[in-house]
Tab-separated table of C-alpha atoms in Angstrom:
chain	number	residue	atom	x	y	z
Y	52	UNK	CA	-18.453	-22.058	21.192
Y	53	UNK	CA	-15.714	-24.903	21.201
Y	54	UNK	CA	-12.683	-24.578	23.758
Y	55	UNK	CA	-9.132	-23.893	21.521
Y	56	UNK	CA	-7.062	-26.148	23.892
Y	57	UNK	CA	-9.968	-28.795	23.849
Y	58	UNK	CA	-9.652	-29.066	20.199
Y	59	UNK	CA	-5.946	-28.988	20.063
Y	60	UNK	CA	-5.671	-32.033	22.517
Y	61	UNK	CA	-8.552	-34.435	21.127
Y	62	UNK	CA	-8.007	-36.123	17.896
Y	63	UNK	CA	-9.856	-34.664	15.083
Y	64	UNK	CA	-11.472	-36.665	12.338
Y	65	UNK	CA	-10.260	-35.800	8.674
Y	66	UNK	CA	-12.822	-33.445	6.888
Y	67	UNK	CA	-14.351	-35.337	3.932
Y	68	UNK	CA	-14.273	-34.610	0.420
Y	69	UNK	CA	-16.246	-31.166	0.706
Y	70	UNK	CA	-15.950	-27.705	-0.963
Y	71	UNK	CA	-15.615	-24.808	1.521
Y	72	UNK	CA	-16.049	-21.247	0.390
Y	73	UNK	CA	-14.892	-18.180	2.913
Y	74	UNK	CA	-15.677	-14.716	2.716
Y	75	UNK	CA	-13.623	-12.623	4.679
Y	76	UNK	CA	-13.488	-9.046	6.081
Y	77	UNK	CA	-9.952	-8.898	7.063
Y	78	UNK	CA	-6.627	-10.463	5.570
Y	79	UNK	CA	-5.832	-11.715	8.961
Y	80	UNK	CA	-8.550	-14.310	9.001
Y	81	UNK	CA	-8.376	-14.740	5.117
Y	82	UNK	CA	-4.428	-15.661	5.639
Y	83	UNK	CA	-5.595	-18.184	8.668
Y	84	UNK	CA	-7.839	-20.093	6.601
Y	85	UNK	CA	-5.582	-20.281	3.550
Y	86	UNK	CA	-2.677	-21.749	6.057
Y	87	UNK	CA	-5.295	-24.625	7.263
Y	88	UNK	CA	-5.971	-25.666	3.609
Y	89	UNK	CA	-2.666	-27.459	3.284
Y	90	UNK	CA	-3.314	-29.456	6.925
Y	91	UNK	CA	-3.378	-33.100	6.903
Y	92	UNK	CA	-6.913	-33.087	7.793
Y	93	UNK	CA	-7.948	-30.745	4.926
Y	94	UNK	CA	-6.344	-33.079	2.207
Y	95	UNK	CA	-9.600	-33.767	0.895
Y	96	UNK	CA	-11.683	-30.668	1.038
Y	97	UNK	CA	-11.513	-28.124	-1.553
Y	98	UNK	CA	-11.360	-24.453	-0.162
Y	99	UNK	CA	-11.725	-20.896	-1.831
Y	100	UNK	CA	-10.756	-17.892	0.144
Y	101	UNK	CA	-12.234	-14.470	-0.971
Y	102	UNK	CA	-12.927	-11.208	0.506
Y	103	UNK	CA	-16.364	-9.249	1.358
Y	104	UNK	CA	-17.631	-10.816	4.098
Y	105	UNK	CA	-21.305	-11.721	4.331
Y	106	UNK	CA	-22.828	-8.980	1.432
Y	107	UNK	CA	-20.260	-10.639	-1.068
Y	108	UNK	CA	-21.656	-14.158	-0.186
Y	109	UNK	CA	-25.222	-12.865	-0.570
Y	110	UNK	CA	-24.166	-11.387	-3.914
Y	111	UNK	CA	-22.181	-14.502	-4.894
Y	112	UNK	CA	-25.027	-17.042	-4.717
Y	113	UNK	CA	-28.037	-15.033	-6.221
Y	114	UNK	CA	-27.435	-17.195	-9.281
Y	115	UNK	CA	-24.956	-19.771	-8.334
Y	116	UNK	CA	-25.328	-23.139	-6.121
Y	117	UNK	CA	-24.108	-22.937	-2.837
Y	118	UNK	CA	-21.385	-25.025	-1.568
Y	119	UNK	CA	-21.091	-27.790	1.448
Y	120	UNK	CA	-19.713	-25.127	3.873
Y	121	UNK	CA	-19.923	-21.357	3.658
Y	122	UNK	CA	-17.586	-19.571	6.078
Y	123	UNK	CA	-18.476	-15.925	7.085
Y	124	UNK	CA	-16.754	-13.305	8.837
Y	125	UNK	CA	-18.323	-10.656	10.711
Y	126	UNK	CA	-16.035	-7.716	12.070
Y	127	UNK	CA	-18.983	-6.135	13.985
Y	128	UNK	CA	-22.651	-4.697	13.924
Y	129	UNK	CA	-21.636	-2.545	10.981
Y	130	UNK	CA	-21.422	-5.788	8.655
Y	131	UNK	CA	-25.124	-6.292	9.524
Y	132	UNK	CA	-24.576	-9.903	10.062
Y	133	UNK	CA	-28.091	-10.922	11.076
Y	134	UNK	CA	-29.369	-8.829	7.763
Y	135	UNK	CA	-26.729	-10.729	5.731
Y	136	UNK	CA	-27.598	-14.284	6.903
Y	137	UNK	CA	-31.676	-13.904	6.339
Y	138	UNK	CA	-30.959	-12.510	2.886
Y	139	UNK	CA	-28.256	-15.791	2.351
Y	140	UNK	CA	-30.938	-17.961	3.908
Y	141	UNK	CA	-33.251	-17.240	0.470
Y	142	UNK	CA	-30.402	-18.447	-1.852
Y	143	UNK	CA	-28.654	-21.473	0.254
Y	144	UNK	CA	-29.156	-24.666	-0.908
Y	145	UNK	CA	-30.686	-27.446	1.530
Y	146	UNK	CA	-27.902	-28.896	3.168
Y	147	UNK	CA	-25.431	-26.194	2.896
Y	148	UNK	CA	-23.892	-25.699	6.564
Y	149	UNK	CA	-22.969	-22.081	7.662
Y	150	UNK	CA	-19.800	-21.127	10.043
Y	151	UNK	CA	-19.310	-17.558	11.236
Y	152	UNK	CA	-15.753	-16.234	12.570
Y	153	UNK	CA	-17.111	-12.920	14.716
Y	154	UNK	CA	-15.140	-10.316	16.661
Y	155	UNK	CA	-17.857	-9.718	19.176
Y	156	UNK	CA	-18.223	-11.784	22.051
Y	157	UNK	CA	-21.820	-11.432	22.681
Y	158	UNK	CA	-23.968	-14.279	24.056
Y	159	UNK	CA	-27.293	-13.056	22.360
Y	160	UNK	CA	-25.886	-12.383	19.048
Y	161	UNK	CA	-24.373	-15.887	19.211
Y	162	UNK	CA	-28.044	-17.186	19.928
Y	163	UNK	CA	-29.310	-15.177	17.028
Y	164	UNK	CA	-26.979	-16.878	14.720
Y	165	UNK	CA	-27.969	-20.290	15.937
Y	166	UNK	CA	-31.779	-19.459	15.491
Y	167	UNK	CA	-30.940	-18.646	11.753
Y	168	UNK	CA	-29.406	-21.849	11.440
Y	169	UNK	CA	-25.537	-20.966	11.875
Y	170	UNK	CA	-23.789	-24.372	12.762
Y	171	UNK	CA	-20.922	-22.807	15.062
Y	172	UNK	CA	-19.537	-19.500	15.775
Y	173	UNK	CA	-15.823	-19.132	16.264
Y	174	UNK	CA	-14.238	-15.906	17.885
Y	175	UNK	CA	-11.437	-14.296	16.088
Y	176	UNK	CA	-8.411	-14.584	15.966
Y	177	UNK	CA	-9.603	-18.077	15.353
Y	178	UNK	CA	-6.797	-20.589	15.881
Y	179	UNK	CA	-6.124	-22.954	13.041
Y	180	UNK	CA	-6.986	-26.390	14.817
Y	181	UNK	CA	-9.970	-24.869	16.344
Y	182	UNK	CA	-11.255	-24.260	12.654
Y	183	UNK	CA	-10.384	-27.726	11.319
Y	184	UNK	CA	-12.275	-29.083	14.236
Y	185	UNK	CA	-15.482	-27.123	13.672
Y	186	UNK	CA	-15.612	-27.980	10.254
Y	187	UNK	CA	-14.825	-31.709	10.924
Y	188	UNK	CA	-17.539	-31.965	13.556
Y	189	UNK	CA	-20.117	-30.546	10.897
Y	190	UNK	CA	-19.755	-33.709	9.335
Y	191	UNK	CA	-19.661	-36.171	12.693
Y	192	UNK	CA	-22.579	-38.191	13.063
Y	193	UNK	CA	-24.674	-37.067	16.233
Y	194	UNK	CA	-23.391	-39.710	19.133
Y	195	UNK	CA	-20.790	-41.008	16.851
Y	196	UNK	CA	-17.822	-42.611	18.637
Y	197	UNK	CA	-14.570	-40.552	18.706
Y	198	UNK	CA	-12.073	-41.159	15.986
Y	199	UNK	CA	-9.227	-43.716	16.701
Y	200	UNK	CA	-5.824	-41.874	17.196
Y	201	UNK	CA	-2.893	-43.130	15.005
Y	202	UNK	CA	0.608	-43.465	16.285
Y	203	UNK	CA	3.307	-44.144	13.625
Y	204	UNK	CA	6.421	-45.525	14.618
Y	205	UNK	CA	9.425	-44.802	12.472
Y	206	UNK	CA	13.233	-45.692	12.388
Y	207	UNK	CA	15.712	-43.039	11.799
Y	208	UNK	CA	17.671	-45.624	10.029
Y	209	UNK	CA	17.546	-49.364	9.691
Y	210	UNK	CA	18.180	-51.901	12.485
Y	211	UNK	CA	17.639	-49.064	15.318
Y	212	UNK	CA	14.819	-51.230	16.925
Y	213	UNK	CA	11.753	-49.353	15.758
Y	214	UNK	CA	9.615	-52.159	15.466
Y	215	UNK	CA	10.140	-53.277	18.833
Y	216	UNK	CA	9.319	-50.000	19.885
Y	217	UNK	CA	6.082	-49.941	18.326
Y	218	UNK	CA	5.041	-53.397	19.465
Y	219	UNK	CA	5.627	-52.932	23.093
Y	220	UNK	CA	4.272	-49.251	22.820
Y	221	UNK	CA	1.065	-50.973	21.298
Y	222	UNK	CA	0.965	-54.062	23.841
Y	223	UNK	CA	1.442	-51.326	26.952
Y	224	UNK	CA	-1.722	-49.047	25.801
Y	225	UNK	CA	-3.649	-52.154	25.658
Y	226	UNK	CA	-2.575	-54.060	29.070
Y	227	UNK	CA	-1.979	-51.335	31.266
Y	228	UNK	CA	-4.222	-48.765	29.865
Y	229	UNK	CA	-7.065	-50.957	28.913
Y	230	UNK	CA	-7.721	-49.366	25.734
Y	231	UNK	CA	-8.413	-51.409	22.553
Y	232	UNK	CA	-5.568	-51.217	20.419
Y	233	UNK	CA	-4.223	-52.466	16.712
Y	234	UNK	CA	-0.570	-52.741	16.213
Y	235	UNK	CA	-0.484	-52.768	12.217
Y	236	UNK	CA	2.514	-54.159	10.644
Y	237	UNK	CA	3.030	-52.304	7.337
Y	238	UNK	CA	6.453	-53.858	6.206
Y	239	UNK	CA	4.572	-56.226	3.984
Y	240	UNK	CA	7.892	-58.128	3.125
Y	241	UNK	CA	9.742	-58.479	6.168
Y	242	UNK	CA	7.532	-57.446	9.103
Y	243	UNK	CA	8.642	-59.112	12.273
Y	244	UNK	CA	5.385	-57.949	14.254
Y	245	UNK	CA	3.853	-61.725	14.337
Y	246	UNK	CA	7.048	-63.076	15.218
Y	247	UNK	CA	7.305	-60.864	18.381
Y	248	UNK	CA	3.870	-61.534	19.236
Y	249	UNK	CA	4.412	-65.209	18.725
Y	250	UNK	CA	1.385	-65.331	16.187
Y	251	UNK	CA	1.020	-67.166	12.908
Y	252	UNK	CA	-2.102	-65.872	11.472
Y	253	UNK	CA	-3.706	-67.151	7.961
Y	254	UNK	CA	-4.447	-63.482	6.633
Y	255	UNK	CA	-3.421	-59.999	7.360
Y	256	UNK	CA	-2.214	-56.483	5.777
Y	257	UNK	CA	-1.686	-57.928	2.479
Y	258	UNK	CA	-5.403	-58.676	2.020
Y	259	UNK	CA	-6.240	-55.543	2.602
Y	260	UNK	CA	-3.786	-53.757	0.888
Y	261	UNK	CA	-3.713	-55.700	-2.513
Y	262	UNK	CA	-7.375	-55.842	-2.934
Y	263	UNK	CA	-8.892	-52.595	-1.525
Y	264	UNK	CA	-11.941	-52.666	-3.296
Y	265	UNK	CA	-12.957	-55.759	-1.065
Y	266	UNK	CA	-11.999	-53.856	2.047
Y	267	UNK	CA	-14.895	-53.133	4.314
Y	268	UNK	CA	-15.614	-53.613	8.252
Y	269	UNK	CA	-16.428	-57.150	7.858
Y	270	UNK	CA	-13.133	-58.008	6.046
Y	271	UNK	CA	-11.025	-55.950	8.284
Y	272	UNK	CA	-12.635	-57.860	11.463
Y	273	UNK	CA	-11.496	-61.016	9.754
Y	274	UNK	CA	-7.945	-59.951	9.146
Y	275	UNK	CA	-7.298	-59.089	12.772
Y	276	UNK	CA	-6.139	-61.464	14.833
Y	277	UNK	CA	-6.101	-61.449	18.846
Y	278	UNK	CA	-2.845	-61.222	20.446
Y	279	UNK	CA	-3.432	-60.247	24.136
Y	280	UNK	CA	-6.291	-58.812	25.918
Y	281	UNK	CA	-7.623	-55.453	24.272
Y	282	UNK	CA	-4.583	-56.100	21.422
Y	283	UNK	CA	-5.272	-57.267	17.991
Y	284	UNK	CA	-2.697	-57.527	15.272
Y	285	UNK	CA	-2.637	-56.780	11.670
Y	286	UNK	CA	0.025	-58.944	10.729
Y	287	UNK	CA	2.630	-58.622	7.721
Y	288	UNK	CA	3.020	-62.036	5.554
Y	289	UNK	CA	6.643	-61.363	5.312
Y	290	UNK	CA	7.139	-62.973	1.909
Y	291	UNK	CA	8.655	-61.762	-1.145
Y	292	UNK	CA	5.849	-63.022	-3.601
Y	293	UNK	CA	5.018	-59.576	-4.565
Y	294	UNK	CA	6.913	-56.353	-4.397
Y	295	UNK	CA	5.390	-53.306	-2.498
Y	296	UNK	CA	5.916	-50.366	-4.749
Y	297	UNK	CA	2.482	-49.482	-3.583
Y	298	UNK	CA	0.506	-46.209	-4.742
Y	299	UNK	CA	0.793	-43.167	-2.451
Y	300	UNK	CA	-2.941	-43.572	-0.615
Y	301	UNK	CA	-2.444	-47.389	-0.563
Y	302	UNK	CA	-3.176	-47.399	3.126
Y	303	UNK	CA	-5.881	-44.483	3.454
Y	304	UNK	CA	-8.917	-46.663	3.473
Y	305	UNK	CA	-7.455	-49.071	6.023
Y	306	UNK	CA	-6.688	-46.578	8.182
Y	307	UNK	CA	-10.150	-44.928	8.025
Y	308	UNK	CA	-11.578	-48.185	8.788
Y	309	UNK	CA	-9.329	-48.855	11.605
Y	310	UNK	CA	-9.827	-45.263	12.994
Y	311	UNK	CA	-13.578	-45.870	13.151
Y	312	UNK	CA	-13.085	-49.241	14.744
Y	313	UNK	CA	-10.383	-48.755	17.777
Y	314	UNK	CA	-9.377	-46.100	19.923
Y	315	UNK	CA	-5.418	-46.562	19.422
Y	316	UNK	CA	-3.953	-47.620	16.364
Y	317	UNK	CA	0.065	-48.233	16.384
Y	318	UNK	CA	1.481	-48.152	12.787
Y	319	UNK	CA	5.015	-49.923	12.646
Y	320	UNK	CA	6.084	-47.901	9.630
Y	321	UNK	CA	9.354	-49.849	7.800
Y	322	UNK	CA	12.494	-47.883	7.058
Y	323	UNK	CA	12.168	-46.906	3.326
Y	324	UNK	CA	11.480	-43.795	1.592
Y	325	UNK	CA	8.616	-43.785	-0.906
Y	326	UNK	CA	5.341	-41.634	-1.598
Y	327	UNK	CA	3.291	-44.315	0.659
Y	328	UNK	CA	5.312	-43.961	3.881
Y	329	UNK	CA	5.914	-40.259	3.620
Y	330	UNK	CA	2.050	-39.906	3.382
Y	331	UNK	CA	1.687	-42.581	6.553
Y	332	UNK	CA	3.491	-40.590	8.652
Y	333	UNK	CA	2.345	-37.109	7.619
Y	334	UNK	CA	-1.511	-38.260	8.256
Y	335	UNK	CA	-0.246	-39.597	11.717
Y	336	UNK	CA	-1.824	-38.061	14.942
Y	337	UNK	CA	1.370	-39.093	16.402
Y	338	UNK	CA	4.918	-39.654	15.345
Y	339	UNK	CA	7.783	-41.410	17.687
Y	340	UNK	CA	11.112	-41.286	15.571
Y	341	UNK	CA	13.436	-44.086	16.767
Y	342	UNK	CA	17.029	-43.154	16.459
Y	343	UNK	CA	20.401	-44.866	18.041
Y	344	UNK	CA	23.117	-42.422	19.311
Y	345	UNK	CA	25.389	-42.048	16.288
Y	346	UNK	CA	25.820	-39.610	13.485
Y	347	UNK	CA	23.653	-41.173	10.686
Y	348	UNK	CA	20.531	-41.635	12.865
Y	349	UNK	CA	21.160	-37.680	13.943
Y	350	UNK	CA	21.216	-36.610	10.606
Y	351	UNK	CA	18.234	-38.403	9.549
Y	352	UNK	CA	16.254	-37.668	12.246
Y	353	UNK	CA	16.908	-34.011	11.857
Y	354	UNK	CA	15.758	-34.148	8.421
Y	355	UNK	CA	12.626	-35.841	9.166
Y	356	UNK	CA	11.947	-33.461	11.602
Y	357	UNK	CA	12.216	-30.491	9.289
Y	358	UNK	CA	9.982	-32.396	6.844
Y	359	UNK	CA	7.209	-33.175	9.387
Y	360	UNK	CA	7.087	-29.746	10.770
Y	361	UNK	CA	6.701	-27.918	7.191
Y	362	UNK	CA	4.123	-30.297	6.508
Y	363	UNK	CA	2.284	-30.451	9.686
Y	364	UNK	CA	2.323	-26.975	10.947
Y	365	UNK	CA	-0.683	-27.452	13.223
Y	366	UNK	CA	0.407	-30.551	15.069
Y	367	UNK	CA	2.927	-31.295	18.001
Y	368	UNK	CA	6.505	-32.056	16.838
Y	369	UNK	CA	7.224	-35.601	15.917
Y	370	UNK	CA	8.668	-37.272	19.466
Y	371	UNK	CA	12.219	-38.621	19.471
Y	372	UNK	CA	13.153	-41.809	21.291
Y	373	UNK	CA	17.051	-42.869	21.513
Y	374	UNK	CA	17.036	-46.526	21.592
Y	375	UNK	CA	20.065	-48.959	22.610
Y	376	UNK	CA	21.997	-46.296	24.374
Y	377	UNK	CA	24.912	-47.179	26.923
Y	378	UNK	CA	26.400	-50.174	24.644
Y	379	UNK	CA	29.733	-51.136	25.926
Y	380	UNK	CA	32.582	-50.036	23.863
Y	381	UNK	CA	30.903	-48.060	21.445
Y	382	UNK	CA	31.525	-44.506	20.508
Y	383	UNK	CA	28.341	-42.787	21.104
Y	384	UNK	CA	26.700	-39.202	21.080
Y	385	UNK	CA	25.301	-37.943	24.305
Y	386	UNK	CA	21.564	-37.841	24.602
Y	387	UNK	CA	22.459	-34.002	25.625
Y	388	UNK	CA	24.444	-33.410	22.750
Y	389	UNK	CA	21.962	-35.481	20.676
Y	390	UNK	CA	18.834	-33.010	21.850
Y	391	UNK	CA	21.185	-29.803	21.206
Y	392	UNK	CA	21.995	-30.857	17.715
Y	393	UNK	CA	17.967	-31.359	16.925
Y	394	UNK	CA	17.002	-28.308	19.237
Y	395	UNK	CA	14.259	-30.581	20.674
Y	396	UNK	CA	13.804	-32.892	23.595
Y	397	UNK	CA	14.601	-36.375	23.815
Y	398	UNK	CA	11.379	-38.049	24.772
Y	399	UNK	CA	12.725	-41.321	26.278
Y	400	UNK	CA	16.456	-43.208	26.344
Y	401	UNK	CA	16.066	-46.717	26.356
Y	402	UNK	CA	19.397	-48.550	27.501
Y	403	UNK	CA	21.131	-51.233	25.857
Y	404	UNK	CA	20.068	-54.368	27.354
Y	405	UNK	CA	20.250	-57.214	24.802
Y	406	UNK	CA	19.978	-59.796	27.414
Y	407	UNK	CA	16.115	-58.680	28.101
Y	408	UNK	CA	15.300	-57.659	24.775
Y	409	UNK	CA	17.109	-61.087	23.083
Y	410	UNK	CA	14.865	-63.070	25.685
Y	411	UNK	CA	11.659	-61.128	24.765
Y	412	UNK	CA	12.165	-61.448	21.317
Y	413	UNK	CA	13.268	-65.161	21.435
Y	414	UNK	CA	10.020	-66.353	23.521
Y	415	UNK	CA	7.479	-63.881	21.352
Y	416	UNK	CA	7.104	-61.824	24.202
Y	417	UNK	CA	7.118	-58.124	25.410
Y	418	UNK	CA	9.606	-56.476	27.982
Y	419	UNK	CA	7.195	-56.346	30.522
Y	420	UNK	CA	5.817	-59.895	30.267
Y	421	UNK	CA	9.702	-60.907	30.772
Y	422	UNK	CA	10.849	-58.242	33.474
Y	423	UNK	CA	8.067	-56.005	34.471
Y	424	UNK	CA	9.691	-53.712	37.056
Y	425	UNK	CA	12.719	-53.002	34.546
Y	426	UNK	CA	13.400	-49.595	32.831
Y	427	UNK	CA	12.539	-50.301	29.505
Y	428	UNK	CA	9.020	-51.408	30.966
Y	429	UNK	CA	8.965	-48.092	32.785
Y	430	UNK	CA	9.778	-45.852	29.675
Y	431	UNK	CA	7.250	-47.836	27.567
Y	432	UNK	CA	4.403	-47.187	30.040
Y	433	UNK	CA	5.391	-43.708	30.075
Y	434	UNK	CA	5.350	-43.415	26.413
Y	435	UNK	CA	1.740	-45.224	26.292
Y	436	UNK	CA	0.630	-42.465	28.743
Y	437	UNK	CA	1.898	-39.935	26.583
Y	438	UNK	CA	0.782	-40.550	22.876
Y	439	UNK	CA	-2.957	-41.276	24.443
Y	440	UNK	CA	-3.155	-38.079	26.276
Y	441	UNK	CA	-2.771	-39.611	29.750
Y	442	UNK	CA	0.344	-38.424	30.882
Y	443	UNK	CA	-1.111	-35.901	33.253
Y	444	UNK	CA	-3.513	-38.486	35.004
Y	445	UNK	CA	-0.651	-40.756	35.206
Y	446	UNK	CA	1.653	-38.190	37.235
Y	447	UNK	CA	-1.296	-37.319	39.035
Y	448	UNK	CA	-1.767	-40.888	40.328
Y	449	UNK	CA	1.983	-41.266	41.163
Y	450	UNK	CA	1.872	-38.203	43.047
Y	451	UNK	CA	-1.110	-39.207	45.052
Y	452	UNK	CA	0.874	-42.094	46.289
Y	453	UNK	CA	4.045	-40.239	47.158
Y	454	UNK	CA	2.901	-39.232	50.630
Y	455	UNK	CA	2.099	-42.886	51.594
Y	456	UNK	CA	5.589	-44.020	50.254
Y	457	UNK	CA	7.365	-41.473	51.931
Y	458	UNK	CA	6.107	-42.444	55.155
Y	459	UNK	CA	6.583	-46.166	54.850
Y	460	UNK	CA	10.072	-45.240	53.862
Y	461	UNK	CA	10.433	-43.483	57.249
Y	462	UNK	CA	8.911	-46.184	59.081
Y	463	UNK	CA	11.633	-48.655	57.878
Y	464	UNK	CA	14.484	-46.300	58.555
Y	465	UNK	CA	13.357	-45.752	62.290
């Protein structure tokens, strides 16, 4: 049986275009299944929920084809689960998978379910994320690589430095954590990733977006340009030859290919509001909202958090980054007040440092390349560990060094 916490922490692959029919015995389980229908990972699936449990399922499929997945709820032995499964086996089409939600924690019963071809047994009350993970795992090839994690970085308003945060984050994940990473610049007209990485690739993201029928793994490999160890760039052309009024699913195929190819994908999402930017944000595994300490950023961040929470009920809340704080002579909203107004935690506060950031931008370098021990470089290291799920590991390593550092400090003092 899957561990609920494990399912919620790992990256879950989107469920493919399948049909799922659930037969429940309790309104609570029916409500949970209904709630996952709107989850971002279930967008392609068609789900139908009805009552009656296993007996209703047997009756329903006597003269009708079975769907890709049948989900059955059994409250207890009074539901005659084994008898229902035996009868269902007689009418099930080949390839149909069966999930069972049960109320009895019995290893013997679980083994009997597996012997009858049940794909997974989930204990009620089932967590939405655990249910989504169980369905997703049914369609993952045995031994397949884990899907890549997408991190969308978006500015609460223009000019807050979201692209700079995205690029430094991707570089840090690749360099410090040794994780193969792609930075995808989605700002086709005005993207700056190629400038910030001092690259001038002949091809990039436009070839993937404007000719989706040609896009496959081989073309994607040709479009990526290497800009550091473990880091590849999918650059934007930054030309005005074509407008970017794209369709809502414009980046779906590209994102799916990237997730299958690399462990981490950082999406530099431009600051404009359209159907496709909304879709990219909602579909991401992690979202960073970059804001400056002003009223417009506060208002926009509040609106974004509300929309994302509504459309991503089973995900962690988007993380808020305050960038460029402490600018001389500029009235600012203090980080504590900013957080209080949003009723959330500010994940990171990046100080205003025009010399450091200006030098990095002009040289086509990342912050840690210009000044490795700087406060912003440390912040990007912490963010990289956080979005890749390695924050606890990083914290543990720091704690292991603390006694040694303390002894060295005492020796110097003496």
